[in-house]
């Protein structure tokens, strides 16, 4: 059974940093595309970033480029999302996602329908 468990959310002041973790189980890490989506109040869910470990490729939303970095520790089946220079508009519930068939490269925009597996989400709140 595929499971994704996020952690690391919390409250931070604007300009600060947080690191989210996504612990994955039930599948071979290298076979999956791993990503992050977020859902802010009153807004549609947004694809933030994805990672294709086997192809060594990533794709970031324009809104987070230069501030967020995705990485993985395959020995721990864990993906990390380092978030720096946080802004008020980064406040959202962040979801870890995974799928074998999603596309992830260049400036590709993530789509919810491409990901079959979702974590429960972790809240990130950025305050002024």
Short mmCIF file of C-alpha atoms in Angstrom, two decimals:
data_model
loop_
_atom_site.label_atom_id
_atom_site.label_comp_id
_atom_site.label_asym_id
_atom_site.label_seq_id
_atom_site.Cartn_x
_atom_site.Cartn_y
_atom_site.Cartn_z
CA UNK A 1 0.00 0.00 0.00
CA UNK A 2 1.40 3.35 -1.05
CA UNK A 3 1.57 5.83 1.81
CA UNK A 4 2.81 9.40 1.90
CA UNK A 5 3.20 11.15 5.24
CA UNK A 6 4.06 14.83 5.36
CA UNK A 7 5.66 16.62 8.28
CA UNK A 8 7.45 19.85 9.03
CA UNK A 9 4.65 22.33 8.60
CA UNK A 10 4.10 25.15 11.04
CA UNK A 11 4.00 28.88 11.48
CA UNK A 12 6.77 31.21 10.38
CA UNK A 13 7.23 34.90 9.78
CA UNK A 14 7.54 36.27 6.29
CA UNK A 15 11.09 35.92 5.05
CA UNK A 16 11.67 32.83 7.13
CA UNK A 17 12.23 29.21 6.15
CA UNK A 18 10.64 25.82 6.68
CA UNK A 19 11.52 22.35 5.48
CA UNK A 20 8.75 19.90 4.74
CA UNK A 21 9.34 16.17 4.65
CA UNK A 22 7.40 13.46 2.89
CA UNK A 23 8.05 9.92 4.06
CA UNK A 24 7.00 7.43 1.42
CA UNK A 25 6.32 3.74 1.81
CA UNK A 26 4.87 0.88 -0.17
CA UNK A 27 6.67 1.52 -3.43
CA UNK A 28 10.08 1.74 -5.03
CA UNK A 29 11.09 5.34 -4.78
CA UNK A 30 12.96 5.60 -8.08
CA UNK A 31 9.94 4.33 -10.02
CA UNK A 32 7.75 7.25 -9.02
CA UNK A 33 7.48 10.93 -9.71
CA UNK A 34 7.18 12.73 -6.36
CA UNK A 35 5.78 16.22 -6.02
CA UNK A 36 4.14 18.82 -3.87
CA UNK A 37 0.84 20.62 -4.31
CA UNK A 38 -0.64 23.29 -2.09
CA UNK A 39 -4.13 24.55 -1.35
CA UNK A 40 -4.63 28.04 0.00
CA UNK A 41 -7.98 29.25 1.37
CA UNK A 42 -10.20 30.47 -1.43
CA UNK A 43 -7.80 29.35 -4.13
CA UNK A 44 -7.53 26.34 -6.37
CA UNK A 45 -4.97 23.70 -5.57
CA UNK A 46 -1.63 24.56 -7.15
CA UNK A 47 1.20 22.35 -8.26
CA UNK A 48 4.39 23.53 -6.60
CA UNK A 49 7.19 21.22 -7.71
CA UNK A 50 7.92 17.70 -8.88
CA UNK A 51 10.96 15.45 -8.90
CA UNK A 52 11.79 12.62 -11.25
CA UNK A 53 14.73 10.94 -9.55
CA UNK A 54 15.42 8.48 -12.35
CA UNK A 55 15.66 11.27 -14.91
CA UNK A 56 17.21 13.75 -12.50
CA UNK A 57 14.64 16.35 -13.51
CA UNK A 58 12.45 18.79 -11.67
CA UNK A 59 9.77 21.30 -12.48
CA UNK A 60 8.92 24.30 -10.32
CA UNK A 61 5.94 26.62 -10.38
CA UNK A 62 6.95 30.16 -11.29
CA UNK A 63 5.62 31.36 -7.93
CA UNK A 64 8.29 29.42 -6.02
CA UNK A 65 11.27 29.36 -8.38
CA UNK A 66 14.42 30.50 -6.67
CA UNK A 67 12.89 30.12 -3.21
CA UNK A 68 11.86 26.47 -2.92
CA UNK A 69 14.05 23.43 -3.48
CA UNK A 70 13.00 19.80 -3.71
CA UNK A 71 15.40 17.03 -2.82
CA UNK A 72 15.30 13.40 -1.87
CA UNK A 73 17.07 10.85 0.25
CA UNK A 74 16.35 7.61 -1.55
CA UNK A 75 17.89 5.56 1.25
CA UNK A 76 15.17 6.92 3.52
CA UNK A 77 12.40 7.05 0.91
CA UNK A 78 11.93 10.66 1.88
CA UNK A 79 11.45 13.80 -0.16
CA UNK A 80 12.11 17.24 1.23
CA UNK A 81 10.81 20.66 0.29
CA UNK A 82 13.08 23.42 1.51
CA UNK A 83 11.15 26.69 1.51
CA UNK A 84 13.08 29.91 1.89
CA UNK A 85 12.09 33.57 1.73
CA UNK A 86 8.55 32.62 2.59
CA UNK A 87 5.79 35.03 1.66
CA UNK A 88 2.30 35.53 3.03
CA UNK A 89 0.91 33.99 -0.15
CA UNK A 90 2.76 30.74 0.57
CA UNK A 91 0.27 30.05 3.35
CA UNK A 92 -1.49 26.82 2.42
CA UNK A 93 -1.91 23.16 3.14
CA UNK A 94 0.93 21.37 1.39
CA UNK A 95 0.37 17.89 -0.03
CA UNK A 96 2.94 15.34 -1.05
CA UNK A 97 1.97 13.39 -4.17
CA UNK A 98 3.31 10.46 -6.15
CA UNK A 99 2.65 8.63 -9.38
CA UNK A 100 4.47 6.47 -11.88
CA UNK A 101 3.19 8.19 -15.01
CA UNK A 102 3.32 11.90 -14.26
CA UNK A 103 5.47 14.15 -16.41
CA UNK A 104 8.09 16.23 -14.69
CA UNK A 105 10.62 18.31 -16.55
CA UNK A 106 11.46 21.87 -17.46
CA UNK A 107 8.62 24.34 -16.99
CA UNK A 108 5.90 21.72 -17.06
CA UNK A 109 2.87 22.70 -15.02
CA UNK A 110 1.78 20.00 -12.60
CA UNK A 111 -1.76 18.68 -12.88
CA UNK A 112 -3.71 17.06 -10.05
CA UNK A 113 -5.12 14.34 -12.28
CA UNK A 114 -1.63 13.02 -12.97
CA UNK A 115 -1.11 11.93 -9.38
CA UNK A 116 -2.91 8.97 -7.90
CA UNK A 117 -1.36 9.04 -4.45
CA UNK A 118 -1.70 11.91 -1.98
CA UNK A 119 -0.63 12.52 1.59
CA UNK A 120 -2.91 14.00 4.22
CA UNK A 121 -1.33 17.45 4.01
CA UNK A 122 0.57 19.70 6.38
CA UNK A 123 -0.31 23.30 7.18
CA UNK A 124 2.14 26.11 6.48
CA UNK A 125 1.22 29.53 7.81
CA UNK A 126 3.29 32.61 6.98
CA UNK A 127 2.59 35.73 9.00
CA UNK A 128 3.78 39.31 8.77
#
